[in-house]
Amino acid sequence: MAYNYPPKKLSVYLSDDAGSVLTFYGLWEASHFAKCWLPFCKRYNVEPRSPAAYFSKSCDLRDARDSTEWASMKNLYEEMADRIDSMVMLGKIPEELRVNKGFSEWSSGMTSRNHPPIVQILIDGRDQGSIDKDGNALPTLVYMAREKRPQHHHHFKAGALNALIRASSEISNSPVILNMDCDMYSNNSESIRQASCFFLDEEKGHDIGFVQYPQVFDNISKNDLYGNSLNVISQIGLKYDCAVEDVITGLLIHCRGWKSVFINPPRKAFLGVAPTTLAESLVQYKRWSEGHFQIFLSKYCPLILGRGKIKLGLQMGYCIFCFWAPNSLPTLYYLVIPSLCLLKGISLFPEITSPWFVPFAFVTIGKHVYGLVESLRCGSTMAGWWNSQRMWILRGTTSFLYGVIATMLKLLGFSKMGFTITAKVSDGDASKRYEKEVMEFGSSSSMFVIIASIAMLNLFCLMRGLQRLVVDGGFMGLEPLFIQILLCGLIVAIHLPIYEALFIRKDKGSLPLSVTFLSLGFAMLASMLTIV
Ligand SMILES: O=c1ccn([C@@H]2O[C@H](COP(=O)(O)OP(=O)(O)O[C@H]3O[C@H](CO)[C@@H](O)[C@H](O)[C@H]3O)[C@@H](O)[C@H]2O)c(=O)[nH]1
Ligand SMILES: [Mn+2]
């Protein structure tokens, strides 16, 4: 609402897919708060204009007169936040609030999966009386919960967005839509004007289908422990039946001949909350890899749909993501088979002195050096790069594998699509560990057993490899196994935080004892079977 944009031309919609009266209450409070907050923002050119983000950073108003106003504004905000928090704690709204317009829409028996449609215009911009405390016009503010019934598929985010577009066409019918997820906030009050420039461009504006900003996270630890700064694409979501509705919609828009713009201004437009536990991050990647693989196997396959419509480079660009899920199979192979063969003394790779060693070395070293240089140039650190390598391996053996399995089950008709929503908050202790970059495993998951078993297995194999080195006498005798020892050593090195969580750490964010026992069991079984 506080964007630097004519309020008459701006309408804000909040889609509450759970249809909760508490969310409505929050928005109702915000509609009152806006009457003071908007003038304050304009007077002092406040940035960012999300009050939560603004007040969590230090004060930048200097003179004394301003600072009293600043303090009273902060007070007003905190009082509102407290009221909302206590209502959430209570789990319901007090009866006396029900006299206000809108609240009577809720009745007992309504749940997040079973509720009638609710549309409430909290501030109507068309109404002359909708003004802030300085007498300036306010933008329209609408709450909407689309109808949901257990017997009808609701199509997740894409369904919610489509319902929103239909409703908004009756209320404001704007030619341009800005979509922002509930776990993001605006960090730049100029973004709407910035993006409009592309649509309004006299020469190229007619071809522009959408403008996208990169997905940037506010809570990324310095070395990006979960490898999250990946730029997920656009915010236009419409196409059903796919967990990555934004990607498929973007692809369709491109295939219909529209161009898109990617802008990454120095002052970030939007900041969001990234998952802060390994479990959440892995689940999110499972959904993404599954969605992309599904696209590849459907009629929307970028290579088929895009043929002759979009450039080969763009088709391939889409495909990289489509191959995330199937990539789990070679990843698993490289993490397990060479190490098991090392255990048994079978050589799989050419010797270092053989000419066949050169292509192996070239591809492996080339790929990783290129990746390292690229990420350093994008402002990452060495440790950040190493962490992201670890994340790719962990995702490969869990998220992507689960993505393949889920896609197959769906193709065979055994299961339906799901959308596991990413958690939006984390508890205090966990955030402290996150800041210190200690891996937070989060809620127990079968994925951890896979990760830990691979880690344990490689530790066994490495010990056996090193033992051979000593017993079988010297380095040269082991030359045929050299690459496998090296690979196994690297796998162990990248899994160091896993061993730490299995055996050393005692905090709540670490791995449970059951995972330690299960993984030890599986790793021993695998090595035993190999030796026999
Ligand atoms: O049934 C649903 C599920 C999700 N959402 C909304 O969809 C958005 C994204 O959900 P979130 O749980 O935050 O998932 P993420 O993995 O963080 O989302 C990423 O991945 C999605 C595709 O999987 C993209 O649509 C998002 O833009 C991108 O940020 C949020 O605003 C949700 O409120 C709904 O409205 N209804
Ligand atoms: Mn999200």
XYZ file of C-alpha atoms and ligand atoms in Angstrom:
569
model
C 0.000 0.000 0.000
C 2.919 2.304 0.701
C 4.388 2.000 -2.792
C 5.257 5.255 -4.451
C 2.394 5.029 -6.921
C -0.905 6.932 -7.367
C -3.244 5.333 -4.797
C -6.217 5.623 -7.155
C -4.477 3.264 -9.559
C -3.379 0.766 -6.946
C -5.423 -2.054 -5.424
C -4.004 -4.499 -2.917
C -5.450 -7.997 -2.542
C -4.602 -10.472 0.149
C -5.402 -14.067 -0.663
C -5.938 -16.103 2.479
C -6.056 -19.660 1.260
C -6.819 -20.964 4.725
C -9.771 -18.611 5.183
C -8.780 -17.712 8.731
C -10.543 -15.029 10.710
C -7.198 -14.299 12.371
C -5.665 -13.329 9.031
C -8.684 -11.146 8.352
C -8.219 -9.554 11.753
C -4.563 -8.856 10.945
C -5.531 -7.172 7.690
C -8.284 -5.217 9.412
C -5.711 -3.881 11.900
C -3.355 -3.093 9.032
C -6.062 -1.120 7.228
C -6.252 1.213 10.248
C -2.517 1.338 10.759
C -2.057 2.329 7.099
C -3.797 5.644 7.766
C -0.829 6.699 9.906
C 1.908 4.642 8.289
C 1.450 5.840 4.702
C 1.763 9.566 5.515
C 4.798 8.783 7.704
C 6.463 6.866 4.861
C 5.844 9.655 2.368
C 6.976 12.422 4.715
C 10.297 10.807 5.614
C 10.803 8.753 2.501
C 11.009 5.617 4.591
C 12.687 2.479 3.206
C 11.872 -0.354 3.416
C 8.153 0.332 3.789
C 7.308 -2.930 5.425
C 6.942 -1.686 9.042
C 8.192 -4.990 10.469
C 11.394 -4.803 8.421
C 11.801 -1.070 8.963
C 11.512 -1.142 12.749
C 13.679 -4.215 13.102
C 16.508 -2.177 11.595
C 17.953 0.814 13.424
C 16.464 4.284 13.340
C 17.721 6.656 10.693
C 15.801 9.794 11.578
C 18.175 12.309 13.006
C 16.576 15.440 14.397
C 14.756 15.387 17.712
C 11.340 16.397 16.387
C 11.434 13.490 13.952
C 12.605 11.049 16.525
C 9.558 11.608 18.769
C 7.366 10.973 15.758
C 9.473 7.940 14.946
C 9.071 6.624 18.468
C 5.314 7.094 18.500
C 5.011 5.414 15.103
C 7.055 2.482 16.362
C 4.868 2.331 19.411
C 1.727 2.291 17.325
C 3.156 -0.519 15.244
C 4.245 -2.594 18.211
C 0.901 -2.208 19.924
C -0.809 -3.449 16.803
C 1.609 -6.366 16.460
C 0.991 -7.268 20.120
C -2.769 -7.203 19.635
C -2.474 -9.494 16.632
C -0.055 -11.836 18.403
C -2.277 -12.166 21.441
C -5.256 -12.895 19.211
C -3.247 -15.627 17.523
C -2.296 -17.046 20.931
C -5.955 -17.034 21.876
C -6.810 -18.769 18.619
C -9.994 -16.767 18.075
C -11.293 -13.224 18.026
C -13.321 -11.733 20.901
C -17.082 -11.400 20.441
C -17.069 -7.587 20.584
C -15.060 -7.445 17.334
C -17.875 -9.188 15.489
C -19.870 -5.968 15.308
C -17.323 -4.693 12.770
C -18.036 -5.224 9.108
C -16.708 -8.479 7.714
C -16.178 -10.471 10.895
C -19.695 -11.897 10.779
C -18.758 -13.857 7.644
C -17.076 -16.453 9.834
C -19.122 -19.107 11.522
C -18.208 -22.176 13.536
C -17.356 -25.297 11.593
C -15.336 -23.475 8.940
C -11.910 -24.987 8.370
C -8.980 -24.207 6.134
C -10.153 -26.894 3.712
C -13.849 -26.338 3.885
C -15.166 -22.789 3.769
C -17.393 -20.540 1.626
C -15.875 -17.717 -0.430
C -15.251 -14.509 1.510
C -14.437 -11.223 -0.192
C -14.210 -8.107 1.949
C -13.260 -4.655 0.710
C -11.549 -3.128 3.742
C -10.663 0.130 2.029
C -12.562 1.162 -1.077
C -10.451 3.550 -3.148
C -13.540 4.612 -5.123
C -15.043 5.968 -1.925
C -14.290 9.672 -1.255
C -14.017 8.965 2.459
C -11.096 6.556 2.109
C -8.358 8.888 3.214
C -5.337 8.741 5.496
C -4.857 11.062 8.449
C -3.312 13.737 6.205
C -6.383 13.637 3.984
C -4.710 11.848 1.050
C -6.439 9.077 -0.877
C -5.704 5.467 0.066
C -5.361 2.497 -2.276
C -8.095 -0.130 -2.302
C -7.496 -3.009 0.121
C -9.295 -6.321 -0.306
C -9.325 -9.541 1.708
C -10.198 -12.678 -0.165
C -10.563 -16.341 0.734
C -11.728 -18.386 -2.225
C -14.263 -21.130 -1.691
C -12.762 -24.478 -0.761
C -14.544 -27.796 -0.454
C -12.965 -31.155 0.327
C -14.551 -32.786 -2.736
C -13.102 -30.227 -5.177
C -9.446 -29.973 -6.106
C -8.260 -26.466 -5.237
C -5.046 -26.458 -7.303
C -2.915 -24.801 -4.649
C -1.245 -21.493 -5.439
C -2.289 -21.439 -9.082
C -5.899 -21.992 -8.065
C -5.723 -19.217 -5.501
C -4.194 -16.815 -8.025
C -6.787 -17.557 -10.670
C -9.598 -16.982 -8.205
C -7.928 -13.727 -7.223
C -7.661 -12.590 -10.828
C -11.343 -13.299 -11.405
C -12.402 -11.398 -8.300
C -10.087 -8.474 -8.986
C -11.435 -8.130 -12.516
C -14.770 -7.199 -10.925
C -13.297 -4.771 -8.434
C -10.335 -3.008 -10.006
C -9.728 -4.736 -13.364
C -6.138 -3.522 -13.641
C -4.069 -4.246 -16.750
C -0.983 -5.178 -14.734
C -0.685 -7.537 -11.764
C 2.134 -7.752 -9.264
C 2.250 -11.072 -7.458
C 4.109 -11.483 -4.205
C 4.263 -14.573 -1.990
C 3.187 -14.365 1.630
C 6.756 -14.979 2.808
C 8.191 -11.998 0.942
C 8.074 -8.282 1.697
C 8.610 -5.215 -0.402
C 12.046 -3.709 0.083
C 11.799 -0.865 -2.426
C 8.902 1.526 -2.827
C 9.884 2.288 -6.422
C 9.565 -1.270 -7.770
C 6.111 -0.809 -9.290
C 7.247 2.224 -11.262
C 10.445 0.441 -12.237
C 8.603 -2.585 -13.602
C 5.975 -0.430 -15.350
C 8.728 1.214 -17.393
C 9.178 -2.042 -19.297
C 5.494 -2.470 -20.067
C 5.137 1.171 -21.093
C 8.197 1.257 -23.314
C 7.032 2.628 -26.658
C 9.157 0.329 -28.782
C 9.378 -2.951 -26.925
C 6.605 -2.683 -24.337
C 4.029 -4.491 -26.472
C 6.032 -7.709 -26.472
C 6.645 -7.892 -22.748
C 4.640 -10.642 -21.031
C 6.117 -10.382 -17.569
C 8.864 -8.774 -15.569
C 10.610 -10.817 -12.937
C 12.794 -9.941 -10.000
C 15.178 -12.484 -8.522
C 14.076 -14.273 -5.379
C 16.335 -12.851 -2.703
C 16.259 -13.974 0.888
C 16.649 -11.735 3.877
C 17.711 -14.452 6.263
C 20.564 -15.987 4.292
C 23.516 -16.718 6.545
C 26.809 -15.369 5.278
C 27.947 -18.467 3.468
C 24.460 -19.449 2.374
C 24.396 -22.745 4.229
C 21.404 -24.079 2.326
C 22.506 -22.867 -1.087
C 19.342 -20.826 -1.472
C 20.273 -17.813 -3.553
C 19.101 -19.669 -6.589
C 16.853 -17.426 -8.620
C 13.500 -19.025 -8.892
C 11.549 -17.674 -11.769
C 8.680 -15.352 -12.176
C 5.747 -14.573 -10.030
C 3.006 -15.149 -12.555
C 1.243 -18.341 -11.646
C -1.803 -19.616 -13.479
C -1.263 -23.056 -14.917
C -2.807 -25.897 -12.937
C -1.666 -29.448 -12.255
C 1.929 -28.733 -11.581
C 3.776 -27.949 -8.362
C 5.895 -25.359 -10.139
C 2.999 -23.494 -11.716
C 5.123 -20.371 -12.106
C 7.651 -22.130 -14.317
C 5.114 -23.742 -16.612
C 3.185 -20.494 -16.940
C 6.367 -18.603 -17.736
C 7.257 -21.192 -20.359
C 3.808 -20.928 -21.944
C 3.995 -17.149 -22.024
C 7.397 -17.396 -23.725
C 6.104 -19.957 -26.208
C 3.248 -17.671 -27.161
C 5.795 -15.171 -28.338
C 5.979 -12.865 -25.356
C 9.273 -11.631 -24.099
C 10.116 -11.291 -20.454
C 12.400 -9.025 -18.534
C 14.616 -10.007 -15.641
C 15.730 -7.101 -13.520
C 18.048 -7.161 -10.577
C 18.376 -3.596 -9.297
C 21.054 -2.809 -6.682
C 18.368 -2.117 -4.099
C 16.498 -5.400 -3.945
C 12.803 -5.177 -4.804
C 11.573 -8.004 -2.591
C 13.063 -9.938 0.260
C 11.776 -13.235 1.541
C 12.194 -15.868 4.143
C 14.199 -18.908 3.052
C 13.770 -22.276 4.790
C 16.079 -22.437 7.793
C 16.233 -26.159 8.384
C 17.680 -28.859 6.198
C 14.425 -30.825 6.270
C 12.399 -27.874 4.946
C 14.954 -27.033 2.320
C 14.995 -30.631 1.096
C 11.212 -30.825 0.954
C 11.070 -27.600 -1.048
C 13.588 -28.990 -3.532
C 11.653 -32.218 -3.744
C 8.587 -30.251 -4.861
C 10.614 -28.233 -7.357
C 12.454 -31.211 -8.842
C 9.255 -33.206 -9.042
C 7.383 -30.337 -10.697
C 10.110 -29.814 -13.267
C 10.482 -33.510 -14.070
C 6.727 -33.725 -14.491
C 6.893 -30.830 -16.970
C 9.588 -32.665 -18.910
C 7.459 -35.799 -19.199
C 4.287 -33.902 -20.097
C 3.112 -32.143 -23.233
C 4.756 -29.041 -21.784
C 8.250 -30.486 -22.237
C 10.347 -27.438 -23.163
C 11.990 -29.336 -26.018
C 8.647 -30.228 -27.603
C 6.480 -27.252 -26.698
C 9.311 -24.821 -27.328
C 10.442 -26.242 -30.666
C 10.503 -23.464 -33.213
C 8.916 -21.090 -30.724
C 11.719 -20.263 -28.357
C 15.476 -20.373 -28.815
C 17.322 -23.637 -28.275
C 19.345 -21.986 -25.495
C 16.177 -21.122 -23.588
C 14.796 -24.636 -24.113
C 18.012 -26.033 -22.666
C 17.869 -23.512 -19.838
C 14.456 -24.861 -18.812
C 15.757 -28.422 -19.179
C 18.528 -28.061 -16.613
C 15.832 -27.896 -13.957
C 13.843 -30.714 -15.551
C 16.844 -33.000 -15.091
C 17.290 -32.286 -11.394
C 15.164 -35.291 -10.397
C 16.688 -37.918 -12.764
C 20.120 -36.592 -11.840
C 19.643 -38.284 -8.491
C 20.417 -41.657 -10.088
C 23.956 -40.878 -11.320
C 24.591 -38.929 -8.119
C 23.692 -41.960 -6.020
C 25.781 -44.173 -8.261
C 28.891 -42.021 -7.814
C 28.394 -41.819 -4.068
C 27.993 -45.545 -3.526
C 29.424 -47.774 -6.245
C 33.038 -46.518 -6.513
C 33.348 -46.662 -2.731
C 31.949 -50.193 -2.531
C 34.343 -51.264 -5.280
C 37.161 -49.702 -3.326
C 36.151 -51.906 -0.433
C 36.408 -54.962 -2.637
C 39.499 -53.730 -4.434
C 37.880 -53.407 -7.875
C 39.244 -50.556 -9.947
C 36.651 -48.567 -11.916
C 38.558 -45.617 -13.300
C 41.652 -45.358 -15.515
C 45.031 -45.147 -13.747
C 46.512 -41.672 -13.368
C 49.319 -42.551 -15.756
C 46.909 -43.691 -18.472
C 45.909 -41.257 -21.252
C 42.279 -42.086 -20.488
C 42.729 -40.296 -17.190
C 42.923 -36.947 -18.998
C 39.254 -36.619 -20.057
C 38.087 -37.580 -16.550
C 40.358 -35.014 -14.956
C 39.449 -32.363 -17.524
C 35.699 -32.669 -17.076
C 35.785 -32.921 -13.289
C 38.332 -30.220 -12.584
C 36.975 -27.975 -15.345
C 33.420 -28.136 -14.087
C 34.312 -27.434 -10.481
C 36.821 -24.683 -11.112
C 34.334 -22.991 -13.423
C 31.628 -23.265 -10.779
C 33.914 -21.945 -8.068
C 35.051 -18.939 -10.108
C 31.483 -18.162 -11.091
C 30.211 -18.227 -7.542
C 33.137 -16.141 -6.247
C 32.378 -13.592 -8.959
C 28.749 -13.500 -7.823
C 29.931 -12.490 -4.366
C 29.965 -15.866 -2.634
C 32.812 -17.084 -0.427
C 34.934 -20.245 -0.627
C 33.009 -21.690 2.300
C 29.761 -20.700 0.601
C 30.761 -22.603 -2.513
C 31.724 -25.657 -0.473
C 28.388 -25.516 1.359
C 26.524 -25.327 -1.919
C 28.402 -28.381 -3.218
C 27.272 -30.239 -0.113
C 23.685 -29.115 -0.629
C 23.680 -30.360 -4.220
C 24.825 -33.775 -3.015
C 22.299 -33.920 -0.189
C 19.502 -32.816 -2.535
C 20.649 -35.309 -5.137
C 20.387 -38.290 -2.817
C 17.127 -37.243 -1.159
C 14.941 -34.493 -2.684
C 15.661 -35.431 -6.277
C 15.352 -39.169 -5.642
C 12.021 -38.619 -3.924
C 11.112 -36.383 -6.858
C 11.706 -39.249 -9.304
C 9.753 -41.696 -7.171
C 6.826 -39.308 -6.685
C 6.687 -38.526 -10.405
C 6.678 -42.221 -11.255
C 3.950 -42.983 -8.722
C 1.873 -40.186 -10.187
C 2.409 -41.367 -13.750
C 1.327 -44.839 -12.741
C -1.700 -43.361 -11.057
C -0.806 -44.354 -7.494
C -0.798 -40.874 -6.007
C -1.984 -37.328 -6.541
C -0.132 -34.046 -6.611
C 0.633 -32.319 -3.346
C 2.079 -28.976 -2.378
C 3.892 -29.072 0.927
C 3.937 -25.467 2.041
C 7.313 -24.209 3.163
C 7.407 -23.247 6.850
C 7.472 -19.517 7.435
C 8.800 -19.201 10.996
C 11.523 -20.803 13.058
C 12.060 -20.951 16.810
C 14.587 -18.852 18.713
C 17.251 -21.484 19.445
C 17.154 -22.670 15.892
C 17.708 -19.154 14.549
C 20.779 -18.797 16.751
C 22.274 -21.981 15.322
C 21.323 -20.800 11.844
C 23.224 -17.563 12.352
C 26.263 -19.533 13.484
C 25.841 -21.659 10.364
C 25.364 -24.850 12.317
C 23.243 -27.154 10.217
C 19.711 -27.459 11.586
C 18.317 -30.808 10.522
C 14.781 -30.071 11.644
C 11.903 -32.480 11.971
C 12.955 -36.081 11.619
C 12.744 -37.394 8.088
C 13.469 -40.593 6.224
C 15.701 -38.471 4.024
C 18.203 -38.230 6.885
C 18.625 -41.999 6.987
C 19.730 -41.971 3.338
C 22.130 -39.095 3.931
C 23.614 -40.651 7.069
C 23.915 -44.124 5.525
C 25.851 -42.755 2.565
C 28.095 -40.830 4.929
C 28.754 -43.898 7.094
C 29.310 -46.198 4.154
C 31.916 -43.892 2.682
C 33.652 -43.578 6.014
C 33.989 -47.385 6.192
C 35.226 -47.559 2.624
C 37.746 -44.792 3.151
C 39.153 -46.501 6.241
C 39.482 -49.747 4.338
C 41.104 -47.900 1.424
C 43.629 -46.255 3.711
C 44.266 -49.577 5.406
C 45.085 -51.097 2.026
C 47.435 -48.195 1.455
C 49.395 -49.132 4.581
C 49.173 -52.932 4.351
C 49.557 -53.361 0.608
C 52.556 -51.098 0.806
C 52.753 -47.649 -0.592
C 51.088 -45.398 -2.988
C 52.091 -46.960 -6.315
C 50.626 -50.366 -5.478
C 47.269 -48.687 -5.140
C 47.427 -46.629 -8.277
C 44.495 -48.349 -9.943
C 42.341 -47.392 -6.961
C 43.676 -43.866 -6.614
C 40.648 -42.043 -8.073
C 38.306 -44.071 -5.915
C 40.264 -43.264 -2.745
C 40.252 -39.597 -3.715
C 36.532 -39.615 -4.495
C 35.751 -41.435 -1.279
C 37.902 -38.954 0.669
C 36.062 -36.019 -0.870
C 32.686 -37.582 -0.086
C 33.760 -38.019 3.534
C 35.052 -34.444 3.670
C 31.821 -32.985 2.323
C 29.802 -35.021 4.821
C 31.784 -33.803 7.864
C 28.816 -31.863 9.335
C 26.832 -35.098 9.090
C 29.310 -37.105 11.214
C 29.352 -34.231 13.651
C 25.562 -34.371 13.926
C 25.606 -38.158 14.234
C 28.250 -38.490 16.918
C 29.318 -35.198 18.469
C 26.514 -32.637 18.600
C 23.957 -32.899 21.377
C 21.715 -29.898 20.591
C 18.089 -30.075 19.473
C 18.824 -29.340 15.854
C 21.056 -32.350 15.422
C 20.249 -35.854 14.158
C 18.257 -38.231 16.388
C 19.873 -41.400 17.745
C 17.571 -43.574 15.647
C 19.140 -42.172 12.482
C 22.610 -42.968 13.856
C 21.692 -46.603 14.509
C 19.793 -47.104 11.274
C 22.564 -45.617 9.166
C 25.250 -47.640 10.960
C 23.163 -50.751 10.327
C 22.592 -50.032 6.635
C 26.216 -49.075 6.009
C 27.518 -52.227 7.730
C 25.064 -54.394 5.849
C 26.102 -52.911 2.511
C 29.814 -53.316 3.203
C 29.346 -56.854 4.525
C 27.377 -57.921 1.458
C 30.076 -56.418 -0.748
C 32.962 -58.165 0.944
C 31.157 -61.529 0.798
O -2.376 -24.284 -1.478
C -1.626 -23.317 -1.538
C -0.211 -23.414 -1.438
C 0.560 -22.258 -1.511
N -0.035 -21.033 -1.667
C 0.814 -19.806 -1.746
O 1.863 -20.019 -2.646
C 2.984 -19.246 -2.267
C 4.262 -20.080 -2.298
O 4.230 -21.089 -1.322
P 5.476 -21.405 -0.336
O 5.014 -22.379 0.665
O 6.089 -20.129 0.131
O 6.427 -22.192 -1.318
P 7.931 -21.843 -1.799
O 8.621 -23.135 -2.057
O 8.616 -20.911 -0.887
O 7.600 -21.114 -3.183
C 8.467 -21.114 -4.295
O 8.102 -22.132 -5.219
C 6.764 -22.009 -5.758
C 6.581 -23.105 -6.784
O 6.733 -24.344 -6.213
C 6.588 -20.636 -6.422
O 5.247 -20.478 -6.827
C 6.931 -19.537 -5.445
O 6.806 -18.263 -6.046
C 8.351 -19.734 -4.947
O 8.682 -18.742 -3.993
C 2.699 -18.685 -0.876
O 2.378 -17.315 -0.994
C 1.507 -19.498 -0.424
O 0.665 -18.787 0.441
C -1.426 -20.924 -1.771
O -1.953 -19.834 -1.910
N -2.175 -22.065 -1.701
Mn 8.094 -19.312 -0.032
